[in-house]
Short mmCIF file of N, CA, C and O in Angstrom, two decimals:
data_model
loop_
_atom_site.label_atom_id
_atom_site.label_comp_id
_atom_site.label_asym_id
_atom_site.label_seq_id
_atom_site.Cartn_x
_atom_site.Cartn_y
_atom_site.Cartn_z
N MET A 1 11.79 -30.19 13.73
CA MET A 1 10.40 -29.63 13.21
C MET A 1 8.95 -30.67 13.84
O MET A 1 8.99 -31.36 13.33
N SER A 2 8.72 -30.04 14.82
CA SER A 2 7.71 -29.91 16.15
C SER A 2 6.38 -30.96 15.21
O SER A 2 6.76 -29.74 13.61
N TYR A 3 5.51 -31.10 14.72
CA TYR A 3 4.10 -32.10 14.00
C TYR A 3 3.49 -30.93 14.71
O TYR A 3 3.25 -29.98 13.33
N GLY A 4 3.38 -30.01 15.96
CA GLY A 4 2.24 -28.58 15.73
C GLY A 4 3.14 -27.70 14.81
O GLY A 4 2.65 -26.80 14.47
N LEU A 5 4.14 -27.84 14.64
CA LEU A 5 4.94 -26.26 14.53
C LEU A 5 4.87 -26.59 12.70
O LEU A 5 4.20 -25.90 12.39
N GLY A 6 4.36 -27.36 12.32
CA GLY A 6 4.84 -28.27 10.79
C GLY A 6 3.16 -27.78 10.34
O GLY A 6 2.69 -27.56 9.26
N ALA A 7 2.75 -28.30 11.05
CA ALA A 7 0.89 -28.43 10.25
C ALA A 7 0.64 -27.04 10.78
O ALA A 7 -0.02 -26.12 10.08
N TYR A 8 0.86 -26.38 11.50
CA TYR A 8 0.28 -24.24 12.07
C TYR A 8 1.75 -23.83 10.61
O TYR A 8 0.79 -23.22 9.80
N LYS A 9 2.39 -24.15 10.56
CA LYS A 9 3.28 -23.19 9.28
C LYS A 9 2.35 -23.70 8.00
O LYS A 9 2.24 -22.54 7.13
N LYS A 10 2.33 -25.18 7.55
CA LYS A 10 1.51 -25.17 6.64
C LYS A 10 0.41 -24.69 6.33
O LYS A 10 -0.78 -24.21 5.38
N THR A 11 -1.18 -24.58 7.44
CA THR A 11 -2.28 -23.73 7.17
C THR A 11 -2.53 -22.17 6.73
O THR A 11 -3.26 -22.26 6.76
N SER A 12 -0.84 -21.85 8.08
CA SER A 12 -0.40 -20.56 8.08
C SER A 12 -0.74 -20.03 6.37
O SER A 12 -0.60 -18.88 6.21
N ILE A 13 0.33 -21.17 5.92
CA ILE A 13 0.17 -20.94 3.73
C ILE A 13 -1.22 -20.60 3.10
O ILE A 13 -1.20 -20.58 2.35
N HIS A 14 -1.51 -21.87 3.43
CA HIS A 14 -2.70 -21.88 3.08
C HIS A 14 -3.99 -21.26 2.53
O HIS A 14 -5.12 -20.98 2.40
N THR A 15 -4.18 -20.38 4.94
CA THR A 15 -5.37 -19.88 4.52
C THR A 15 -4.99 -18.03 4.39
O THR A 15 -4.98 -16.69 4.66
N ALA A 16 -3.53 -17.71 4.01
CA ALA A 16 -2.65 -16.44 3.79
C ALA A 16 -3.08 -16.34 2.32
O ALA A 16 -3.50 -16.34 1.35
N SER A 17 -2.97 -15.05 2.38
CA SER A 17 -3.49 -14.01 1.21
C SER A 17 -2.36 -13.67 0.61
O SER A 17 -1.47 -14.49 1.27
N LYS A 18 -2.34 -14.11 -1.51
CA LYS A 18 -1.56 -12.99 -1.76
C LYS A 18 0.08 -12.50 -1.43
O LYS A 18 1.47 -13.01 -1.64
N GLU A 19 -1.35 -11.20 -0.96
CA GLU A 19 0.11 -10.49 -0.20
C GLU A 19 0.66 -10.96 1.30
O GLU A 19 1.77 -10.82 1.30
N GLN A 20 0.34 -11.91 2.05
CA GLN A 20 1.44 -12.11 2.92
C GLN A 20 1.80 -13.53 2.34
O GLN A 20 2.90 -13.28 3.52
N ILE A 21 1.64 -14.05 1.23
CA ILE A 21 1.86 -15.04 0.81
C ILE A 21 4.09 -13.23 0.60
O ILE A 21 4.10 -14.75 0.22
N LEU A 22 3.18 -13.24 -0.24
CA LEU A 22 4.69 -11.92 -0.94
C LEU A 22 5.56 -11.75 0.81
O LEU A 22 7.30 -12.80 -0.41
N LEU A 23 5.26 -11.40 1.06
CA LEU A 23 5.67 -11.16 2.89
C LEU A 23 7.21 -12.45 3.38
O LEU A 23 8.25 -12.01 3.79
N MET A 24 6.29 -13.79 3.79
CA MET A 24 6.73 -14.39 3.89
C MET A 24 8.05 -15.09 3.36
O MET A 24 8.55 -15.54 3.45
N LEU A 25 7.73 -15.32 1.26
CA LEU A 25 8.09 -15.70 0.23
C LEU A 25 9.76 -14.38 0.65
O LEU A 25 10.72 -14.98 0.48
N TYR A 26 9.51 -12.94 1.10
CA TYR A 26 10.76 -12.46 1.35
C TYR A 26 11.35 -12.80 1.63
O TYR A 26 12.79 -12.08 2.77
N GLN A 27 10.15 -13.31 3.89
CA GLN A 27 10.97 -12.93 4.71
C GLN A 27 11.95 -14.70 4.09
O GLN A 27 13.02 -14.74 5.65
N ALA A 28 11.39 -15.77 4.01
CA ALA A 28 12.47 -16.55 3.85
C ALA A 28 13.97 -16.96 2.84
O ALA A 28 14.50 -16.88 3.97
N ALA A 29 13.68 -15.85 2.25
CA ALA A 29 14.83 -15.46 1.23
C ALA A 29 15.45 -14.88 1.76
O ALA A 29 17.23 -14.88 2.46
N ILE A 30 15.84 -14.17 3.28
CA ILE A 30 16.24 -12.80 3.70
C ILE A 30 16.83 -14.02 5.03
O ILE A 30 18.54 -13.80 5.69
N LYS A 31 15.63 -15.02 5.13
CA LYS A 31 16.25 -15.63 6.22
C LYS A 31 17.47 -16.23 5.42
O LYS A 31 18.02 -16.76 6.47
N SER A 32 17.55 -16.60 4.42
CA SER A 32 18.17 -17.74 3.90
C SER A 32 20.09 -17.34 3.33
O SER A 32 20.98 -18.06 3.64
N CYS A 33 19.66 -15.57 3.83
CA CYS A 33 21.08 -15.25 2.48
C CYS A 33 21.45 -14.66 3.74
O CYS A 33 22.70 -15.11 3.34
N LYS A 34 20.63 -14.43 5.56
CA LYS A 34 21.74 -14.44 6.45
C LYS A 34 21.93 -15.27 6.63
O LYS A 34 23.16 -16.03 7.55
N LYS A 35 21.41 -16.44 7.07
CA LYS A 35 22.10 -18.01 6.95
C LYS A 35 23.92 -18.58 5.81
O LYS A 35 24.08 -19.21 6.63
N ALA A 36 23.14 -18.08 4.88
CA ALA A 36 24.08 -17.70 4.19
C ALA A 36 25.76 -17.00 4.90
O ALA A 36 26.69 -17.91 4.37
N ILE A 37 25.47 -16.00 4.60
CA ILE A 37 26.68 -14.60 5.38
C ILE A 37 27.39 -16.05 6.33
O ILE A 37 28.09 -15.51 6.66
N GLU A 38 26.41 -15.91 7.05
CA GLU A 38 26.53 -16.55 9.02
C GLU A 38 27.77 -17.80 8.15
O GLU A 38 28.86 -17.71 9.11
N ALA A 39 27.66 -18.29 7.37
CA ALA A 39 28.12 -20.05 7.02
C ALA A 39 29.05 -19.80 6.32
O ALA A 39 30.01 -20.47 6.77
N ILE A 40 29.19 -18.38 4.81
CA ILE A 40 30.76 -18.42 5.31
C ILE A 40 31.82 -17.63 5.95
O ILE A 40 32.73 -18.77 5.79
N GLY A 41 30.64 -17.30 6.33
CA GLY A 41 32.28 -16.43 8.07
C GLY A 41 32.18 -17.41 9.34
O GLY A 41 33.69 -17.92 9.49
N GLU A 42 30.98 -18.93 9.20
CA GLU A 42 31.82 -19.31 9.87
C GLU A 42 32.82 -21.38 8.94
O GLU A 42 33.09 -22.00 9.22
N LYS A 43 32.78 -21.02 8.05
CA LYS A 43 33.19 -21.37 6.69
C LYS A 43 32.87 -22.80 6.19
O LYS A 43 33.79 -24.17 6.60
N ASN A 44 31.64 -23.15 6.77
CA ASN A 44 31.05 -24.11 6.47
C ASN A 44 30.30 -24.08 5.28
O ASN A 44 28.90 -23.54 4.89
N ILE A 45 31.45 -24.80 4.13
CA ILE A 45 30.44 -24.98 2.78
C ILE A 45 28.87 -25.35 2.23
O ILE A 45 28.37 -25.23 1.81
N PRO A 46 29.22 -26.69 2.59
CA PRO A 46 27.80 -26.77 2.44
C PRO A 46 26.43 -26.27 2.44
O PRO A 46 25.76 -25.79 2.22
N ALA A 47 26.44 -26.02 4.55
CA ALA A 47 25.57 -24.87 4.63
C ALA A 47 25.47 -23.71 3.66
O ALA A 47 23.98 -23.17 3.22
N LYS A 48 27.40 -23.05 3.66
CA LYS A 48 26.66 -21.44 2.14
C LYS A 48 25.65 -22.44 0.96
O LYS A 48 24.61 -21.69 0.58
N GLY A 49 26.47 -23.45 0.95
CA GLY A 49 24.94 -24.39 -0.22
C GLY A 49 23.44 -24.37 -0.66
O GLY A 49 23.25 -23.39 -1.40
N GLU A 50 23.73 -24.63 0.85
CA GLU A 50 22.07 -25.32 0.92
C GLU A 50 20.85 -24.24 0.95
O GLU A 50 20.23 -23.88 0.77
N HIS A 51 21.78 -22.55 2.23
CA HIS A 51 21.40 -22.03 2.24
C HIS A 51 21.27 -20.29 0.40
O HIS A 51 19.49 -19.87 0.88
N ILE A 52 21.61 -20.91 -0.14
CA ILE A 52 22.53 -19.90 -1.55
C ILE A 52 21.08 -20.54 -2.12
O ILE A 52 20.52 -19.45 -2.86
N GLY A 53 21.31 -22.72 -1.92
CA GLY A 53 20.03 -22.48 -3.38
C GLY A 53 18.33 -22.57 -3.09
O GLY A 53 17.92 -22.74 -3.29
N LYS A 54 18.21 -22.80 -1.58
CA LYS A 54 16.74 -21.99 -1.11
C LYS A 54 17.25 -20.57 -1.10
O LYS A 54 15.53 -20.12 -2.06
N LEU A 55 17.98 -19.47 -1.06
CA LEU A 55 17.29 -17.80 -0.95
C LEU A 55 17.17 -18.13 -2.95
O LEU A 55 16.39 -17.29 -3.63
N GLN A 56 18.17 -18.62 -4.17
CA GLN A 56 17.88 -18.63 -5.08
C GLN A 56 16.87 -19.66 -5.54
O GLN A 56 15.09 -18.92 -6.47
N ASP A 57 15.87 -21.01 -5.21
CA ASP A 57 14.34 -20.49 -4.91
C ASP A 57 13.77 -19.99 -5.06
O ASP A 57 13.30 -20.02 -5.96
N ILE A 58 13.74 -19.55 -4.05
CA ILE A 58 12.16 -17.91 -3.97
C ILE A 58 12.54 -17.13 -4.85
O ILE A 58 12.07 -16.71 -5.13
N VAL A 59 13.45 -16.64 -4.65
CA VAL A 59 13.90 -15.53 -5.83
C VAL A 59 12.97 -15.92 -7.40
O VAL A 59 12.72 -15.34 -8.35
N ILE A 60 13.53 -17.38 -7.65
CA ILE A 60 13.31 -17.75 -8.88
C ILE A 60 11.76 -17.80 -9.04
O ILE A 60 11.02 -16.74 -10.10
N GLU A 61 11.25 -18.45 -8.51
CA GLU A 61 9.94 -18.39 -8.61
C GLU A 61 9.21 -16.19 -8.13
O GLU A 61 8.14 -15.83 -8.46
N LEU A 62 9.61 -16.24 -6.84
CA LEU A 62 8.88 -14.53 -7.20
C LEU A 62 9.20 -13.69 -8.64
O LEU A 62 8.07 -13.27 -9.02
N ASN A 63 10.64 -14.28 -9.43
CA ASN A 63 10.55 -13.77 -11.23
C ASN A 63 9.51 -14.78 -11.84
O ASN A 63 9.12 -13.93 -12.56
N ASN A 64 8.91 -15.90 -10.93
CA ASN A 64 8.44 -16.40 -12.13
C ASN A 64 6.65 -15.71 -12.23
O ASN A 64 5.84 -16.30 -12.32
N SER A 65 6.44 -15.08 -10.94
CA SER A 65 5.38 -14.94 -11.30
C SER A 65 5.30 -13.14 -11.29
O SER A 65 3.26 -13.14 -11.64
N LEU A 66 5.91 -12.73 -11.83
CA LEU A 66 5.66 -10.73 -12.21
C LEU A 66 4.83 -11.20 -13.12
O LEU A 66 5.12 -12.10 -13.88
N ASP A 67 4.12 -10.65 -13.92
CA ASP A 67 3.25 -10.51 -14.48
C ASP A 67 3.23 -9.27 -15.49
O ASP A 67 3.07 -8.12 -14.43
N PHE A 68 4.11 -9.17 -16.89
CA PHE A 68 4.63 -8.31 -16.86
C PHE A 68 3.22 -6.76 -17.86
O PHE A 68 3.64 -6.08 -18.05
N GLU A 69 2.02 -7.76 -18.33
CA GLU A 69 0.82 -7.66 -19.18
C GLU A 69 0.39 -6.24 -17.96
O GLU A 69 0.25 -4.92 -18.09
N VAL A 70 0.52 -6.67 -16.64
CA VAL A 70 -0.76 -6.12 -15.17
C VAL A 70 1.30 -4.75 -14.86
O VAL A 70 1.41 -4.20 -15.09
N GLY A 71 2.02 -5.69 -14.32
CA GLY A 71 2.91 -4.68 -14.10
C GLY A 71 3.80 -4.14 -14.37
O GLY A 71 3.58 -3.24 -14.12
N GLY A 72 4.17 -3.71 -15.59
CA GLY A 72 4.62 -3.47 -17.11
C GLY A 72 5.97 -3.00 -16.55
O GLY A 72 6.66 -4.12 -16.58
N ASP A 73 6.94 -1.01 -16.24
CA ASP A 73 7.71 -1.51 -15.33
C ASP A 73 7.98 -2.17 -14.01
O ASP A 73 9.29 -1.86 -14.39
N ILE A 74 7.38 -1.63 -12.99
CA ILE A 74 7.45 -2.49 -11.69
C ILE A 74 7.75 -3.87 -12.35
O ILE A 74 8.61 -4.03 -11.56
N ALA A 75 7.29 -4.71 -13.16
CA ALA A 75 7.85 -5.90 -12.77
C ALA A 75 9.88 -5.40 -13.72
O ALA A 75 9.08 -6.46 -13.50
N LYS A 76 9.49 -4.95 -15.24
CA LYS A 76 10.21 -5.58 -15.92
C LYS A 76 11.45 -5.31 -14.29
O LYS A 76 12.53 -5.68 -14.41
N GLU A 77 11.37 -3.34 -13.42
CA GLU A 77 12.50 -3.57 -12.65
C GLU A 77 12.58 -4.57 -12.15
O GLU A 77 13.78 -4.87 -11.79
N LEU A 78 11.27 -4.97 -10.90
CA LEU A 78 11.34 -6.71 -9.58
C LEU A 78 12.21 -7.61 -11.11
O LEU A 78 13.48 -8.23 -10.12
N SER A 79 12.04 -7.64 -12.01
CA SER A 79 13.11 -8.73 -13.03
C SER A 79 14.04 -8.61 -12.38
O SER A 79 14.99 -9.62 -12.50
N SER A 80 14.50 -7.03 -12.79
CA SER A 80 16.41 -6.88 -13.50
C SER A 80 17.66 -7.50 -11.24
O SER A 80 17.83 -7.55 -11.74
N LEU A 81 16.38 -6.71 -10.33
CA LEU A 81 16.89 -7.17 -9.33
C LEU A 81 16.91 -8.58 -8.62
O LEU A 81 17.64 -9.10 -8.15
N TYR A 82 16.27 -8.92 -9.42
CA TYR A 82 15.73 -10.65 -9.08
C TYR A 82 17.10 -11.43 -9.91
O TYR A 82 17.65 -11.67 -9.30
N ASP A 83 17.25 -10.58 -11.27
CA ASP A 83 18.78 -11.21 -11.96
C ASP A 83 19.71 -10.79 -11.42
O ASP A 83 20.70 -11.45 -11.10
N PHE A 84 20.35 -9.52 -10.78
CA PHE A 84 21.47 -9.06 -9.65
C PHE A 84 20.92 -9.88 -8.87
O PHE A 84 22.53 -10.07 -8.19
N ILE A 85 20.65 -10.27 -8.17
CA ILE A 85 19.84 -11.20 -7.06
C ILE A 85 20.87 -12.50 -6.99
O ILE A 85 21.82 -12.77 -6.33
N LEU A 86 21.04 -13.40 -8.51
CA LEU A 86 20.53 -14.62 -8.47
C LEU A 86 22.45 -14.56 -8.91
O LEU A 86 22.84 -15.29 -9.00
N PHE A 87 22.70 -13.41 -9.98
CA PHE A 87 23.43 -13.03 -10.44
C PHE A 87 24.73 -13.16 -9.10
O PHE A 87 26.00 -13.83 -9.13
N SER A 88 24.31 -12.41 -8.02
CA SER A 88 25.37 -11.96 -6.92
C SER A 88 25.50 -12.43 -6.11
O SER A 88 26.84 -13.36 -5.42
N SER A 89 24.43 -13.80 -6.11
CA SER A 89 24.59 -15.11 -4.96
C SER A 89 25.25 -16.00 -5.64
O SER A 89 25.76 -16.92 -4.64
N THR A 90 25.13 -16.14 -6.20
CA THR A 90 25.61 -18.03 -7.65
C THR A 90 27.47 -16.91 -7.78
O THR A 90 28.44 -18.13 -7.30
N GLN A 91 27.98 -15.60 -7.68
CA GLN A 91 29.11 -14.79 -7.53
C GLN A 91 29.65 -14.94 -5.91
O GLN A 91 31.14 -16.11 -5.31
N ALA A 92 28.86 -15.53 -4.94
CA ALA A 92 28.55 -15.46 -3.44
C ALA A 92 29.52 -16.70 -3.16
O ALA A 92 29.85 -17.39 -2.76
N ASN A 93 28.97 -17.74 -4.46
CA ASN A 93 28.48 -19.18 -3.53
C ASN A 93 29.36 -19.69 -4.72
O ASN A 93 30.92 -20.34 -3.63
N ILE A 94 31.06 -19.46 -5.56
CA ILE A 94 31.69 -19.45 -6.28
C ILE A 94 32.89 -19.05 -5.62
O ILE A 94 33.54 -20.41 -5.29
N LYS A 95 32.29 -18.01 -5.44
CA LYS A 95 33.75 -17.19 -4.85
C LYS A 95 33.80 -17.45 -2.79
O LYS A 95 35.15 -17.22 -2.27
N ILE A 96 32.85 -18.25 -2.32
CA ILE A 96 33.00 -18.29 -1.36
C ILE A 96 33.03 -16.60 -0.58
O ILE A 96 34.29 -16.72 0.68
N ASP A 97 31.96 -15.82 -0.63
CA ASP A 97 32.35 -14.75 0.08
C ASP A 97 30.97 -13.69 -0.24
O ASP A 97 30.23 -13.91 -0.69
N ALA A 98 30.85 -13.45 1.03
CA ALA A 98 29.67 -13.09 1.64
C ALA A 98 29.74 -11.36 1.24
O ALA A 98 28.11 -11.51 0.94
N GLU A 99 30.58 -11.12 0.30
CA GLU A 99 30.07 -9.06 0.73
C GLU A 99 29.11 -9.37 -0.81
O GLU A 99 28.20 -8.74 -0.96
N PRO A 100 28.84 -10.29 -1.84
CA PRO A 100 27.48 -9.94 -2.86
C PRO A 100 26.60 -10.58 -2.21
O PRO A 100 25.59 -9.38 -2.74
N LEU A 101 26.46 -11.09 -1.02
CA LEU A 101 25.52 -11.76 -0.68
C LEU A 101 24.78 -9.75 0.49
O LEU A 101 23.78 -10.64 0.73
N GLU A 102 26.05 -9.91 1.01
CA GLU A 102 25.44 -8.19 1.46
C GLU A 102 24.56 -7.61 1.19
O GLU A 102 23.45 -7.04 0.76
N GLY A 103 24.86 -7.55 -0.68
CA GLY A 103 24.31 -6.26 -0.95
C GLY A 103 22.81 -7.12 -1.86
O GLY A 103 21.89 -6.18 -2.47
N CYS A 104 22.54 -8.25 -1.73
CA CYS A 104 20.96 -9.10 -1.50
C CYS A 104 20.32 -9.56 -0.88
O CYS A 104 19.26 -9.25 -1.26
N LEU A 105 21.35 -8.98 0.66
CA LEU A 105 20.35 -8.60 1.74
C LEU A 105 19.51 -7.36 1.87
O LEU A 105 18.94 -7.16 1.91
N ASN A 106 20.23 -6.46 0.98
CA ASN A 106 20.03 -5.06 1.30
C ASN A 106 19.20 -4.85 -0.15
O ASN A 106 18.11 -3.88 0.32
N VAL A 107 18.95 -5.12 -1.11
CA VAL A 107 17.57 -5.39 -2.10
C VAL A 107 17.07 -6.03 -1.31
O VAL A 107 15.49 -5.86 -1.21
N LEU A 108 17.28 -7.20 -0.96
CA LEU A 108 15.61 -8.16 0.18
C LEU A 108 14.87 -6.95 0.39
O LEU A 108 13.24 -6.61 0.68
N THR A 109 16.02 -7.09 1.73
CA THR A 109 15.34 -5.62 2.68
C THR A 109 15.07 -4.59 2.07
O THR A 109 13.01 -4.22 3.14
N THR A 110 14.75 -4.39 1.83
CA THR A 110 13.89 -2.51 0.98
C THR A 110 13.14 -2.75 -0.04
O THR A 110 11.74 -2.59 0.51
N LEU A 111 13.08 -3.96 -0.20
CA LEU A 111 11.76 -4.79 -0.94
C LEU A 111 11.07 -5.33 0.10
O LEU A 111 9.38 -4.99 -0.22
N TYR A 112 10.77 -5.94 0.39
CA TYR A 112 10.58 -6.45 1.78
C TYR A 112 10.16 -5.93 2.82
O TYR A 112 8.38 -5.85 2.77
N GLU A 113 10.60 -4.22 2.96
CA GLU A 113 9.83 -2.55 4.20
C GLU A 113 8.69 -2.73 2.80
O GLU A 113 7.94 -2.17 3.26
N GLY A 114 9.32 -2.52 1.62
CA GLY A 114 8.12 -1.05 0.55
C GLY A 114 7.49 -1.86 -0.07
O GLY A 114 6.39 -1.67 0.27
N TRP A 115 7.18 -3.28 -0.04
CA TRP A 115 6.14 -3.91 -0.15
C TRP A 115 4.41 -4.14 0.98
O TRP A 115 3.66 -4.10 0.98
N GLY A 116 5.84 -4.13 1.48
CA GLY A 116 5.13 -3.93 2.93
C GLY A 116 4.40 -3.27 3.91
O GLY A 116 2.71 -2.18 3.94
N GLU A 117 4.99 -1.77 2.96
CA GLU A 117 3.69 -0.67 3.54
C GLU A 117 3.10 -0.14 2.66
O GLU A 117 1.83 -0.06 2.89
N ALA A 118 3.63 -0.58 0.82
CA ALA A 118 2.57 -0.73 0.55
C ALA A 118 1.68 -1.62 0.36
O ALA A 118 0.14 -1.18 0.16
N ILE A 119 2.28 -2.89 0.52
CA ILE A 119 0.05 -4.00 1.77
C ILE A 119 -0.67 -2.91 2.90
O ILE A 119 -1.43 -2.35 2.46
N LYS A 120 0.62 -1.88 3.40
CA LYS A 120 -1.29 -1.42 4.73
C LYS A 120 -1.45 0.08 4.08
O LYS A 120 -2.49 -0.34 4.76
N THR A 121 -0.69 0.40 3.23
CA THR A 121 -1.60 1.10 2.13
C THR A 121 -2.66 1.41 1.45
O THR A 121 -4.74 1.54 1.83
N LEU A 122 -3.34 0.26 1.46
CA LEU A 122 -3.84 -0.77 0.01
C LEU A 122 -5.24 -0.86 1.03
O LEU A 122 -6.05 -0.69 0.76
N ARG A 123 -4.41 -2.10 2.11
CA ARG A 123 -5.31 -2.67 3.45
C ARG A 123 -5.73 -1.23 4.00
O ARG A 123 -7.36 -1.20 4.10
N LYS A 124 -5.08 -0.03 3.81
CA LYS A 124 -5.39 1.63 4.87
C LYS A 124 -6.96 2.09 3.89
O LYS A 124 -8.60 1.96 4.25
N GLU A 125 -6.61 2.30 2.74
CA GLU A 125 -7.62 2.47 1.51
C GLU A 125 -8.88 2.08 1.23
O GLU A 125 -10.20 2.38 1.25
N SER A 126 -8.67 0.73 1.31
CA SER A 126 -9.87 0.03 1.40
C SER A 126 -10.92 0.28 2.14
O SER A 126 -12.37 -0.48 1.99
N ALA A 127 -10.34 -0.50 3.69
CA ALA A 127 -11.17 0.33 4.60
C ALA A 127 -11.62 1.24 4.51
O ALA A 127 -13.16 1.42 5.79
N GLN A 128 -11.63 2.40 4.27
CA GLN A 128 -12.12 4.18 4.24
C GLN A 128 -12.33 4.02 2.96
O GLN A 128 -13.39 4.38 3.98
N LYS A 129 -12.91 2.79 1.66
CA LYS A 129 -13.97 2.89 1.23
C LYS A 129 -15.22 2.19 1.70
O LYS A 129 -16.32 2.35 1.35
N GLU A 130 -13.90 1.23 1.74
CA GLU A 130 -15.71 0.53 3.18
C GLU A 130 -16.61 1.12 4.08
O GLU A 130 -17.63 1.67 3.70
N GLN A 131 -15.99 2.02 4.25
CA GLN A 131 -16.96 3.06 5.63
C GLN A 131 -17.33 3.83 5.10
O GLN A 131 -18.40 4.13 5.44
N GLN A 132 -16.71 4.35 4.71
CA GLN A 132 -18.04 5.32 3.12
C GLN A 132 -18.70 5.20 2.07
O GLN A 132 -20.09 5.39 2.59
N GLY A 133 -18.61 3.35 1.84
CA GLY A 133 -19.56 3.23 1.42
C GLY A 133 -20.90 2.38 2.13
O GLY A 133 -22.13 1.95 2.09
N ALA A 134 -20.32 2.49 3.68
CA ALA A 134 -21.58 2.26 4.42
C ALA A 134 -22.52 2.70 5.44
O ALA A 134 -22.90 3.85 4.69
#
C-alpha cells in the first residue's frame, strides 16, 4: 500500500463517526468473507486461513462492542448472529468448504444494509429536528 493511501485510510478512520466505523467494519468483514470464499475456490489454503482470521477478528470486535444494558434484546440477537458467523466460519476453515461462508456473507450483508438504512433514517430525523428548532 502506498504511503498516501495508508495515510488517507488512517485519517478517515480517526475522523469517522461511530456509525461510519460500524459500517467500515461490516464492509471489511464482507470483503474478508468474499476473499475467503474465493481462496477456497482457488484451493489457496493459506489465503483462506488469513481471510477467515480477519473476518473472525472483526466479528469478535463487533461482538465485544455490544452494550447489553442499552441494546437489550437487539444486542442479544446481534450476539447470536455473531456467534453463528464465528461458528460457520470455523466450520468453513476446518472443512475447507465455502458453503458456510455463504451463510456468513448473507448475514453480514443483511446487517450492513440494515445498519446503513437505520443510520440514514436517524440522520434524516436529526436534520428535520434541527430545521424545526431553528
